XYZ file of C-alpha atoms in Angstrom:
717
model
C 160.653 -170.499 -170.581
C 163.787 -172.440 -169.710
C 165.770 -169.276 -169.085
C 163.030 -168.027 -166.838
C 163.027 -171.248 -164.883
C 166.778 -171.103 -164.386
C 166.600 -167.638 -162.939
C 165.637 -169.113 -159.594
C 162.451 -167.079 -159.373
C 164.084 -163.655 -159.687
C 162.133 -161.865 -162.367
C 164.827 -159.202 -162.515
C 167.015 -161.711 -164.407
C 164.555 -161.657 -167.285
C 165.450 -158.026 -167.806
C 169.094 -157.931 -166.781
C 170.273 -161.064 -168.594
C 168.472 -160.521 -171.849
C 170.595 -160.736 -175.000
C 170.256 -158.727 -178.161
C 168.553 -161.660 -179.868
C 165.784 -161.657 -177.283
C 165.626 -157.968 -176.557
C 162.023 -157.905 -177.768
C 161.064 -159.964 -174.736
C 163.207 -158.100 -172.219
C 160.282 -156.184 -170.862
C 157.935 -158.393 -168.852
C 154.847 -156.518 -169.957
C 155.584 -157.110 -173.624
C 156.298 -160.776 -173.020
C 153.045 -161.212 -171.096
C 151.036 -159.482 -173.806
C 152.632 -161.511 -176.597
C 152.095 -164.847 -174.883
C 148.486 -163.948 -174.092
C 147.933 -162.964 -177.704
C 149.483 -166.191 -179.008
C 147.390 -168.308 -176.632
C 144.242 -166.690 -177.983
C 145.057 -166.152 -181.666
C 147.889 -168.502 -182.427
C 148.209 -169.949 -185.904
C 147.222 -173.419 -184.708
C 146.322 -175.318 -181.591
C 149.931 -176.407 -181.031
C 151.122 -172.814 -180.771
C 148.212 -171.821 -178.548
C 148.792 -174.796 -176.280
C 152.527 -174.111 -175.983
C 151.779 -170.486 -175.091
C 149.481 -171.647 -172.301
C 152.149 -174.020 -170.983
C 154.754 -171.252 -171.135
C 152.469 -169.001 -169.141
C 152.029 -171.761 -166.560
C 155.803 -172.145 -166.272
C 156.402 -168.424 -165.863
C 153.700 -168.105 -163.206
C 155.218 -171.059 -161.349
C 158.659 -169.446 -161.542
C 157.610 -166.250 -159.787
C 154.271 -164.810 -158.647
C 155.140 -161.493 -160.306
C 154.311 -163.149 -163.614
C 150.889 -164.061 -162.274
C 150.227 -160.349 -161.765
C 151.354 -159.563 -165.323
C 149.154 -162.228 -166.896
C 146.237 -161.251 -164.666
C 146.472 -157.758 -166.123
C 146.140 -159.372 -169.557
C 143.023 -161.325 -168.447
C 144.668 -164.627 -169.226
C 142.014 -166.740 -167.514
C 139.312 -165.325 -169.757
C 141.517 -166.249 -172.704
C 142.052 -169.777 -171.384
C 138.337 -170.193 -170.749
C 137.556 -169.069 -174.279
C 140.186 -171.436 -175.680
C 138.701 -174.321 -173.706
C 135.152 -173.605 -174.844
C 136.236 -173.464 -178.484
C 138.714 -176.330 -178.373
C 136.399 -178.519 -180.490
C 137.542 -181.732 -178.785
C 141.202 -180.818 -179.229
C 142.702 -182.952 -176.468
C 146.115 -181.278 -176.535
C 144.757 -177.765 -176.284
C 142.318 -178.762 -173.550
C 145.096 -180.326 -171.497
C 147.281 -177.261 -171.894
C 144.474 -175.050 -170.670
C 143.848 -177.431 -167.786
C 147.553 -177.191 -166.915
C 147.197 -173.427 -166.644
C 144.052 -173.710 -164.541
C 145.749 -176.109 -162.110
C 148.823 -173.912 -161.895
C 146.879 -170.749 -161.139
C 144.639 -172.578 -158.665
C 147.758 -173.713 -156.803
C 149.261 -170.220 -156.987
C 146.003 -168.762 -155.707
C 146.204 -170.945 -152.616
C 149.812 -169.865 -152.090
C 148.780 -166.242 -152.609
C 146.094 -166.676 -149.974
C 148.705 -167.924 -147.526
C 151.009 -165.002 -148.290
C 148.238 -162.437 -147.917
C 147.081 -164.143 -144.723
C 150.550 -163.724 -143.239
C 150.472 -160.030 -144.009
C 146.936 -159.730 -142.642
C 147.964 -161.379 -139.380
C 150.948 -159.048 -139.200
C 148.638 -156.034 -139.611
C 146.299 -157.344 -136.908
C 149.188 -158.046 -134.530
C 150.765 -154.653 -135.184
C 147.516 -152.775 -134.600
C 147.918 -152.892 -130.824
C 151.590 -151.885 -130.860
C 152.588 -148.265 -130.435
C 155.514 -147.497 -132.714
C 157.529 -144.508 -131.493
C 160.954 -143.107 -132.254
C 162.115 -143.649 -128.687
C 161.283 -147.366 -128.645
C 162.189 -148.045 -132.272
C 164.912 -150.618 -132.858
C 166.708 -150.402 -136.198
C 167.712 -154.046 -135.944
C 164.137 -155.284 -135.462
C 163.935 -157.423 -138.584
C 160.219 -158.069 -138.225
C 159.439 -154.382 -138.329
C 161.977 -153.618 -141.027
C 160.323 -156.185 -143.286
C 156.795 -155.113 -142.378
C 156.079 -153.358 -145.659
C 158.316 -155.378 -147.959
C 155.930 -158.247 -148.712
C 154.507 -158.310 -152.235
C 151.391 -160.180 -151.191
C 149.077 -157.212 -151.677
C 149.928 -157.185 -155.391
C 148.271 -160.603 -155.692
C 144.775 -159.332 -154.851
C 143.966 -158.674 -158.551
C 144.940 -162.248 -159.364
C 142.479 -163.599 -156.789
C 139.751 -161.283 -158.029
C 140.434 -162.356 -161.626
C 140.167 -166.042 -160.660
C 136.778 -165.445 -158.997
C 135.415 -163.831 -162.148
C 136.066 -166.863 -164.356
C 133.651 -169.748 -164.118
C 136.313 -172.382 -164.816
C 138.335 -171.142 -161.834
C 135.697 -170.116 -159.314
C 134.985 -173.623 -158.029
C 138.717 -174.377 -157.832
C 139.478 -171.257 -155.798
C 136.378 -170.325 -153.799
C 135.809 -172.818 -150.996
C 135.393 -172.707 -147.243
C 139.124 -172.258 -146.621
C 139.177 -169.364 -149.086
C 136.279 -167.613 -147.345
C 137.858 -168.105 -143.925
C 140.998 -166.355 -145.113
C 138.953 -163.636 -146.783
C 137.335 -162.958 -143.421
C 140.824 -162.490 -141.950
C 141.667 -160.066 -144.777
C 138.535 -158.058 -144.026
C 139.351 -157.880 -140.317
C 142.861 -156.664 -141.128
C 141.474 -154.051 -143.521
C 139.128 -152.839 -140.788
C 142.030 -151.993 -138.476
C 144.648 -151.075 -141.101
C 146.117 -147.643 -140.499
C 144.512 -144.958 -142.682
C 146.709 -143.029 -145.053
C 146.175 -139.847 -147.032
C 148.058 -141.301 -149.981
C 147.588 -144.570 -151.809
C 150.742 -145.066 -153.903
C 152.283 -148.399 -154.905
C 155.387 -149.513 -153.089
C 158.535 -148.300 -154.788
C 161.732 -150.240 -155.222
C 164.976 -148.340 -154.678
C 168.349 -149.088 -156.153
C 171.657 -148.777 -154.287
C 171.606 -145.014 -154.881
C 168.091 -144.662 -153.417
C 166.634 -143.985 -156.875
C 163.162 -145.163 -157.739
C 162.989 -148.211 -159.996
C 159.508 -148.940 -161.295
C 160.375 -151.077 -164.281
C 160.558 -154.558 -162.807
C 157.558 -156.394 -161.349
C 159.894 -157.707 -158.659
C 159.508 -154.341 -156.920
C 156.603 -155.943 -155.071
C 158.442 -159.091 -154.085
C 162.171 -158.466 -153.605
C 163.648 -158.332 -150.118
C 164.475 -154.650 -150.359
C 166.017 -152.990 -147.323
C 166.382 -149.217 -147.114
C 169.587 -147.252 -147.304
C 172.078 -148.799 -144.900
C 173.701 -145.462 -144.001
C 170.514 -143.763 -142.910
C 170.133 -142.488 -139.400
C 167.724 -144.020 -136.902
C 165.297 -141.134 -137.303
C 165.301 -141.343 -141.088
C 164.816 -145.100 -141.013
C 161.963 -144.705 -138.528
C 160.016 -142.191 -140.599
C 160.664 -144.075 -143.823
C 159.395 -147.231 -142.157
C 156.356 -145.415 -140.803
C 155.561 -144.062 -144.252
C 156.011 -147.502 -145.813
C 153.852 -149.023 -143.127
C 151.013 -146.607 -143.838
C 151.302 -147.113 -147.583
C 151.376 -150.877 -147.187
C 148.278 -150.761 -144.991
C 146.498 -148.570 -147.516
C 147.445 -150.896 -150.358
C 146.144 -153.797 -148.345
C 142.850 -151.993 -147.815
C 142.581 -151.230 -151.523
C 143.302 -154.865 -152.333
C 140.572 -156.031 -149.963
C 138.173 -153.536 -151.547
C 138.875 -154.965 -155.008
C 138.238 -158.464 -153.672
C 134.983 -157.383 -152.030
C 133.852 -155.777 -155.264
C 134.420 -159.044 -157.106
C 132.621 -161.089 -154.446
C 129.664 -158.710 -154.480
C 129.132 -159.178 -158.222
C 127.751 -162.645 -157.607
C 127.326 -163.366 -153.912
C 125.056 -166.284 -154.763
C 127.899 -168.240 -156.365
C 130.712 -166.983 -154.141
C 129.239 -166.932 -150.642
C 125.868 -168.647 -150.455
C 127.358 -171.998 -151.425
C 129.030 -172.015 -148.004
C 126.432 -170.554 -145.646
C 128.006 -171.673 -142.357
C 131.343 -169.959 -143.047
C 129.551 -166.925 -144.438
C 127.369 -166.592 -141.337
C 129.991 -167.263 -138.680
C 133.105 -165.663 -140.173
C 132.553 -163.501 -143.248
C 129.552 -161.476 -142.058
C 131.076 -160.625 -138.631
C 134.238 -159.489 -140.415
C 132.180 -157.277 -142.716
C 130.502 -155.760 -139.665
C 133.924 -154.810 -138.282
C 134.834 -153.210 -141.592
C 131.613 -151.186 -141.545
C 132.446 -149.863 -138.090
C 136.186 -149.361 -138.531
C 136.747 -148.210 -142.096
C 137.198 -144.541 -142.919
C 136.770 -145.212 -146.633
C 133.259 -144.656 -148.058
C 134.027 -147.058 -150.908
C 135.042 -149.810 -148.496
C 131.935 -149.250 -146.372
C 129.729 -149.340 -149.444
C 131.239 -152.585 -150.741
C 131.029 -154.192 -147.302
C 127.402 -153.142 -146.885
C 126.431 -154.243 -150.397
C 128.044 -157.648 -149.889
C 126.307 -157.921 -146.522
C 122.915 -157.229 -148.101
C 123.496 -159.617 -150.985
C 124.495 -162.461 -148.673
C 122.588 -161.859 -145.426
C 119.132 -161.183 -146.860
C 118.871 -164.502 -148.771
C 120.121 -166.316 -145.655
C 117.559 -164.586 -143.454
C 114.813 -165.747 -145.812
C 115.814 -169.410 -145.417
C 113.983 -171.681 -143.034
C 116.301 -173.733 -140.803
C 116.505 -177.437 -141.567
C 118.144 -180.399 -139.918
C 121.311 -181.046 -141.900
C 122.861 -184.515 -142.057
C 126.535 -183.598 -141.838
C 127.632 -187.237 -142.071
C 126.316 -187.528 -145.616
C 127.117 -183.970 -146.604
C 130.457 -184.860 -148.168
C 128.952 -187.598 -150.307
C 126.595 -185.021 -151.841
C 129.276 -182.373 -152.359
C 129.684 -183.088 -156.057
C 125.959 -182.930 -156.690
C 125.725 -179.656 -154.794
C 128.582 -178.221 -156.831
C 126.820 -179.112 -160.075
C 123.573 -177.501 -158.920
C 125.443 -174.384 -157.859
C 127.145 -174.234 -161.234
C 123.694 -174.165 -162.827
C 122.885 -171.148 -160.686
C 120.399 -172.948 -158.435
C 122.045 -171.803 -155.211
C 118.797 -171.884 -153.225
C 118.589 -175.646 -153.663
C 121.987 -176.188 -152.021
C 122.025 -173.324 -149.523
C 120.775 -174.746 -146.234
C 121.231 -173.593 -142.668
C 120.376 -175.245 -139.387
C 118.664 -173.717 -136.371
C 121.958 -172.764 -134.699
C 123.110 -170.908 -137.808
C 119.800 -169.058 -138.019
C 120.042 -167.982 -134.382
C 123.646 -166.910 -134.874
C 122.682 -164.936 -137.970
C 119.836 -163.130 -136.196
C 122.053 -162.360 -133.224
C 124.792 -161.084 -135.528
C 122.305 -158.802 -137.240
C 121.161 -157.364 -133.938
C 124.546 -157.073 -132.211
C 126.962 -156.416 -135.095
C 125.051 -154.517 -137.760
C 122.270 -152.576 -136.049
C 124.690 -150.495 -133.924
C 126.292 -149.252 -137.153
C 123.003 -148.200 -138.729
C 122.741 -144.638 -137.357
C 126.071 -143.719 -138.934
C 125.282 -145.603 -142.149
C 121.922 -143.865 -142.532
C 123.701 -140.518 -142.509
C 126.564 -141.657 -144.760
C 127.271 -140.810 -148.385
C 124.978 -142.090 -151.115
C 124.189 -144.872 -151.868
C 125.153 -146.270 -148.447
C 121.859 -145.209 -146.755
C 119.913 -147.027 -149.471
C 121.647 -150.326 -148.699
C 121.348 -149.724 -144.959
C 117.598 -149.331 -145.382
C 117.533 -152.392 -147.623
C 119.291 -154.433 -144.943
C 116.953 -153.234 -142.221
C 113.890 -153.818 -144.382
C 115.127 -157.318 -145.163
C 115.581 -158.079 -141.476
C 112.049 -156.840 -140.866
C 110.687 -158.995 -143.697
C 112.214 -162.001 -141.982
C 109.681 -161.449 -139.204
C 106.846 -161.706 -141.735
C 105.668 -158.161 -141.172
C 104.719 -157.713 -144.794
C 102.221 -160.544 -144.810
C 99.670 -159.677 -142.157
C 98.924 -157.067 -139.580
C 99.728 -159.065 -136.450
C 102.877 -160.604 -137.911
C 105.075 -158.479 -135.655
C 103.917 -160.574 -132.723
C 105.566 -163.602 -134.301
C 108.812 -161.812 -135.012
C 111.891 -161.097 -132.967
C 110.829 -158.618 -130.306
C 114.424 -157.659 -129.591
C 114.899 -156.784 -133.248
C 111.652 -154.832 -133.172
C 112.875 -152.812 -130.198
C 116.202 -152.183 -131.908
C 114.488 -150.848 -135.015
C 112.243 -148.656 -132.867
C 115.333 -146.699 -131.808
C 115.654 -145.502 -135.420
C 111.987 -144.526 -135.747
C 112.716 -140.795 -135.810
C 115.176 -141.259 -138.683
C 112.866 -143.512 -140.692
C 109.905 -141.150 -140.453
C 112.158 -138.178 -141.143
C 113.122 -139.923 -144.391
C 109.402 -140.372 -145.178
C 109.254 -137.001 -146.881
C 108.705 -136.064 -150.501
C 111.912 -134.041 -150.686
C 114.241 -136.409 -148.796
C 116.875 -138.368 -150.707
C 116.360 -141.478 -148.549
C 112.612 -141.673 -149.136
C 112.466 -145.071 -150.832
C 110.396 -148.232 -150.734
C 112.715 -149.886 -148.180
C 112.225 -147.012 -145.758
C 108.468 -147.067 -146.345
C 108.317 -150.741 -145.378
C 110.366 -150.018 -142.262
C 107.902 -147.303 -141.274
C 105.055 -149.760 -141.850
C 106.791 -152.284 -139.621
C 107.134 -149.701 -136.855
C 103.503 -148.614 -137.220
C 102.506 -152.205 -136.553
C 104.679 -152.413 -133.429
C 103.246 -152.901 -130.012
C 102.222 -149.758 -128.200
C 104.844 -150.556 -125.552
C 107.586 -150.433 -128.189
C 106.383 -147.440 -130.208
C 103.450 -145.621 -128.678
C 100.554 -144.112 -130.584
C 101.265 -140.800 -128.891
C 104.801 -140.695 -130.295
C 103.605 -141.682 -133.767
C 100.991 -138.927 -133.892
C 102.865 -136.117 -132.124
C 106.651 -136.470 -132.326
C 106.908 -138.345 -135.625
C 103.941 -136.718 -137.440
C 103.275 -140.091 -138.995
C 99.791 -139.320 -140.325
C 100.807 -136.158 -142.159
C 103.918 -137.738 -143.654
C 102.276 -140.906 -144.883
C 99.288 -138.978 -146.270
C 101.600 -136.801 -148.371
C 103.456 -139.849 -149.674
C 100.261 -141.725 -150.546
C 98.726 -138.784 -152.427
C 101.911 -138.141 -154.379
C 102.557 -141.802 -155.214
C 98.939 -142.321 -156.316
C 98.835 -139.226 -158.505
C 102.217 -139.975 -160.092
C 101.760 -143.771 -160.260
C 104.779 -144.558 -158.079
C 103.552 -148.083 -157.383
C 106.287 -149.246 -154.941
C 105.072 -146.617 -152.451
C 101.307 -147.079 -152.820
C 101.092 -150.414 -151.038
C 103.157 -149.622 -147.904
C 101.614 -146.146 -147.647
C 98.057 -147.549 -147.875
C 98.820 -150.149 -145.234
C 100.360 -147.519 -142.972
C 97.181 -145.463 -143.263
C 95.125 -148.490 -142.288
C 97.279 -149.276 -139.244
C 97.413 -145.661 -138.075
C 93.650 -145.290 -138.534
C 93.014 -148.346 -136.386
C 95.427 -147.108 -133.718
C 93.670 -143.743 -133.707
C 90.256 -145.384 -133.434
C 91.452 -147.550 -130.559
C 92.913 -144.503 -128.819
C 89.609 -142.634 -129.188
C 87.662 -145.558 -127.771
C 89.953 -146.585 -124.902
C 91.695 -143.423 -123.740
C 90.581 -141.906 -120.462
C 89.892 -138.184 -120.813
C 90.317 -137.462 -117.108
C 94.064 -136.854 -117.482
C 95.900 -134.252 -119.534
C 97.851 -136.978 -121.290
C 94.632 -138.680 -122.323
C 93.233 -135.457 -123.738
C 96.456 -134.821 -125.650
C 96.318 -138.304 -127.149
C 92.690 -137.832 -128.202
C 93.474 -134.460 -129.766
C 96.442 -135.956 -131.639
C 94.286 -138.864 -132.847
C 91.582 -136.498 -134.073
C 94.139 -134.371 -135.908
C 95.636 -137.438 -137.527
C 92.242 -138.724 -138.648
C 91.347 -135.314 -140.015
C 94.452 -135.523 -142.179
C 93.262 -138.890 -143.470
C 89.717 -137.625 -143.988
C 91.100 -134.867 -146.198
C 92.493 -137.520 -148.590
C 89.394 -139.725 -148.616
C 89.162 -139.369 -152.372
C 92.686 -140.834 -152.680
C 91.621 -143.773 -150.512
C 88.613 -144.310 -152.775
C 90.796 -144.299 -155.874
C 93.166 -146.815 -154.285
C 90.285 -149.206 -153.632
C 89.513 -149.369 -157.362
C 93.040 -150.604 -158.159
C 91.941 -154.177 -157.436
C 89.638 -154.045 -160.479
C 92.585 -153.803 -162.856
C 95.083 -155.872 -160.881
C 94.083 -158.633 -158.502
C 97.453 -158.421 -156.768
C 96.527 -154.898 -155.632
C 93.612 -156.152 -153.573
C 95.724 -156.201 -150.403
C 96.425 -152.487 -150.350
C 92.954 -151.789 -151.784
C 91.480 -153.414 -148.671
C 93.825 -151.339 -146.501
C 92.690 -148.134 -148.213
C 89.048 -149.150 -147.752
C 89.579 -149.625 -144.018
C 91.313 -146.241 -143.722
C 88.399 -144.691 -145.624
C 85.875 -146.346 -143.299
C 87.548 -145.019 -140.147
C 87.970 -141.549 -141.659
C 84.287 -141.401 -142.554
C 83.336 -142.392 -139.004
C 85.578 -139.901 -137.198
C 85.295 -136.909 -139.550
C 82.300 -137.492 -141.865
C 82.037 -133.833 -142.905
C 85.703 -133.576 -143.939
C 85.551 -136.942 -145.699
C 82.379 -135.945 -147.581
C 83.944 -132.706 -148.727
C 87.022 -134.591 -149.954
C 84.825 -137.042 -151.866
C 82.425 -134.578 -153.476
C 84.095 -131.197 -153.803
C 86.753 -130.910 -156.463
C 89.922 -128.966 -155.676
C 89.972 -125.442 -157.017
C 92.623 -126.310 -159.616
C 90.417 -129.074 -160.935
C 87.055 -127.359 -160.667
C 88.286 -124.390 -162.642
C 89.557 -126.520 -165.498
C 87.646 -126.753 -168.705
C 87.433 -129.072 -171.628
C 85.382 -132.091 -172.604
C 86.424 -135.540 -171.389
C 84.914 -139.000 -171.395
C 84.348 -141.409 -168.577
C 86.809 -144.335 -168.533
C 86.395 -146.544 -171.570
C 84.996 -149.971 -171.062
C 83.635 -149.151 -167.605
C 80.188 -147.760 -168.555
C 77.098 -149.025 -166.757
C 75.319 -151.923 -168.414
C 72.034 -151.267 -170.135
C 72.520 -147.537 -170.488
C 75.615 -147.506 -172.699
C 78.405 -145.016 -172.143
C 77.683 -141.836 -170.279
C 77.421 -138.691 -172.321
C 80.295 -136.271 -172.515
C 80.682 -134.113 -169.451
C 82.348 -130.862 -168.695
C 85.086 -132.333 -166.503
C 85.969 -135.571 -164.768
C 85.052 -136.259 -161.172
C 87.044 -138.920 -159.273
C 84.124 -139.814 -156.990
C 81.794 -140.487 -159.908
C 84.418 -142.421 -161.826
C 85.288 -144.606 -158.823
C 81.663 -145.496 -158.141
C 81.078 -146.182 -161.838
C 83.949 -148.652 -161.802
C 82.417 -150.527 -158.858
C 79.052 -150.620 -160.700
C 80.512 -151.540 -164.099
C 80.098 -154.748 -166.040
C 83.854 -155.315 -165.739
C 83.628 -155.492 -161.957
C 80.581 -157.746 -162.117
C 82.468 -160.092 -164.430
C 85.227 -160.358 -161.821
C 82.652 -161.383 -159.227
C 81.176 -164.064 -161.476
C 84.347 -165.322 -163.163
C 85.390 -168.977 -162.793
C 88.567 -170.867 -163.510
C 88.310 -172.237 -167.032
C 91.926 -173.136 -167.830
C 92.271 -176.815 -168.795
C 94.260 -179.058 -166.489
C 94.709 -182.781 -166.074
C 95.193 -182.523 -162.340
C 91.902 -182.347 -160.462
C 93.679 -181.203 -157.292
C 95.139 -178.229 -159.125
C 91.680 -177.352 -160.444
C 90.270 -177.474 -156.921
C 93.032 -175.241 -155.615
C 92.507 -172.736 -158.412
C 88.764 -172.697 -157.808
C 89.341 -172.103 -154.091
C 91.694 -169.197 -154.785
C 89.245 -167.692 -157.278
C 86.407 -168.061 -154.800
C 88.380 -166.262 -152.089
C 89.287 -163.498 -154.521
C 85.641 -162.990 -155.529
C 84.616 -162.866 -151.883
C 87.314 -160.306 -151.085
C 86.262 -158.123 -154.022
C 82.623 -158.235 -152.962
C 83.538 -157.339 -149.377
C 85.781 -154.562 -150.662
C 82.958 -152.928 -152.594
C 80.573 -153.364 -149.712
C 82.985 -151.724 -147.251
C 83.581 -148.768 -149.578
C 79.873 -148.149 -150.165
C 79.113 -148.497 -146.448
C 81.861 -145.996 -145.589
C 80.463 -143.490 -148.087
C 76.930 -144.084 -146.818
C 78.005 -143.527 -143.203
C 79.671 -140.227 -144.080
C 76.741 -138.980 -146.204
C 74.190 -140.010 -143.586
C 76.072 -138.258 -140.760
C 76.387 -135.106 -142.839
C 72.707 -135.184 -143.810
C 71.697 -135.576 -140.168
C 73.740 -132.488 -139.323
C 71.965 -130.502 -142.024
C 75.055 -129.796 -144.105
C 74.791 -129.470 -147.886
C 77.324 -129.588 -150.715
C 75.190 -128.607 -153.704
C 77.459 -125.664 -154.503
C 80.501 -127.893 -154.827
C 78.867 -130.492 -157.092
C 77.745 -129.686 -160.628
C 74.428 -130.853 -162.091
C 76.180 -133.391 -164.352
C 78.033 -134.883 -161.420
C 74.893 -135.069 -159.316
C 73.190 -136.976 -162.100
C 76.084 -139.349 -162.540
C 76.503 -140.057 -158.842
C 72.765 -140.442 -158.280
C 72.477 -142.867 -161.200
C 75.357 -145.061 -160.118
C 74.226 -145.181 -156.483
C 70.754 -146.122 -157.639
C 72.213 -148.869 -159.804
C 74.261 -150.239 -156.907
C 71.137 -150.210 -154.704
C 69.501 -152.608 -157.148
C 72.305 -155.172 -156.854
C 71.322 -158.241 -154.935
C 74.500 -158.462 -152.873
C 76.197 -157.057 -149.788
C 76.233 -153.437 -150.962
C 72.422 -153.070 -151.320
C 71.847 -151.586 -147.870
C 74.819 -149.224 -148.009
C 74.048 -148.075 -151.536
C 70.427 -147.329 -150.619
C 71.461 -145.231 -147.628
C 74.142 -143.485 -149.664
C 71.690 -142.720 -152.463
C 69.096 -141.189 -150.106
C 71.670 -139.204 -148.139
C 73.378 -138.017 -151.303
C 70.081 -136.693 -152.599
C 69.649 -134.726 -149.366
C 73.114 -133.190 -149.062
C 73.335 -132.362 -152.777
C 69.745 -131.149 -153.263
C 69.948 -128.009 -155.396
C 68.186 -124.794 -154.348
C 64.703 -124.077 -155.659
C 66.118 -121.628 -158.178
C 67.874 -124.456 -159.991
C 64.980 -124.973 -162.379
C 66.948 -127.088 -164.778
C 67.687 -129.693 -162.181
C 64.182 -129.545 -160.709
């Protein structure tokens, strides 16, 4: 340690001045590994503590040693030593000495990297040419000789260790990181990414010493101007590429836990880090850098968008800093992450002006970049509350709504069963656009150019049949919204103009598509019986079914009653769903094949559904207010379930009645067993003393008419 300190910070002396007695430690890598090993597994605490102090001294002597010990994960070792010190004061102090030393070196490393970042930013606007090149320009000659980029791994290592994160990551750190990101966004691209090489006096490569990153090397002094120029240009490109790679490694580390690294300082994150990330998204030619920038943007911006602005008392903020740090250390970042109204406005404006213009390119980028782009857009939409209620778009940011409408063609193009970007985020974006005002995204465009009805119908059928739950809810709600828009278009559109006729034809075609999947709508409505949280999309499916039965009752009736050919031709004996048999009559007898219409109606008429309507909150609680709240929630749920069943039965009754009035029959598509089952369950529902009595009675009578067998069917007669 003493010999290292006397070397004046030149790590080359450790190699060149080594004696035969210390030849084992001549190589810096071996010395770093041995000291790290002793600090972790030394014979006693004295040896481990001295190893930690020696490491601190070496790192203080020259930053090259910090890189060596970072490669040996020394901070993890020191953290482990501290946690297992067992009240060993000496060992704890030695570890604390190392933590303080590396924290100080990290701040110095930040300053060094900041100088290089500013140099890259300043040089970006300069045009370097052979004609204007000056060999004696010291600033340019030394452009690529800084070793600051080699310190990026040390910063990343410090952020990964809990004992160091709070010492290193603060507002000043994030401000400098934003400068690094801006420099990386404009750094010159290079086809090669090789480490800087140190040359000896004979222009031979010397890769052995860590000082290759830090020494004040100057190229061959006998080289011509042209040779010096092209060597400098090559070094400049390599240095810029190394800087970009270093920033990427830092972004990767920050993205591992954005909650602890960024959300503790929301103002700096909003006003400096996020705008810098937006520049990197637009300016980087590296897919990895774009992915890391976009991932970090999602992980930090989406939680901030979800926050409600509060009035922050900045005068007392410093007095609560220690308490906030302790809460953040426990992982409760939401309790300390607060933004004011100005920050929220700045964040929303940054989203609209900085990130949305990059979305078209990001949506067509390499995987998984489109996924995170959709996630970011869906998160910005959720901030408007569009997922909570149908008219929530009116409360949102209309400018953001218009900006998202520009990407409507891409979003609905993704809404395809065979598209790689067909995910839940994109489905929610399509739902948001379906709920837009007609002036922002017209019904005509939805039904004609975007083929919204056909696309969402395919997605709903597939997700329901294959139990892809994340898609069922947004697809059901899209069907509801599109059905209402079609119904409104049919009621309000003037048929005197060609445009009006085209809109009516498009609306009728869209509703025919929905009528063809009426059985899927019916199955979705029964999901609320098993899961109360599914009642929202069950109500949406019921509304889509109601409109479909009104506009195209014949198509809807055929979808409900007639099995597809693949199903009707199947054989085998199956049972109706267990536990859902009608009360009083026991389980239904075995049938030839299942029928979704019969099974869905049986579930609405089952004892299980009736128990949901009559259930009460029985959990014990000492708080009367909590009991009242629970009873109110349960009462609303029972009311919604009753209305859901009533709407479904009324929709079926309307379709059957319209078909019966037209004289259509479906007896050939419905077997005798299914006629008996459906007739029995409709009769049972007609006897219920609730909202569905009228609808069930009409459905039962109409069903008997449209499914009446011919006179030759003696068995049924």
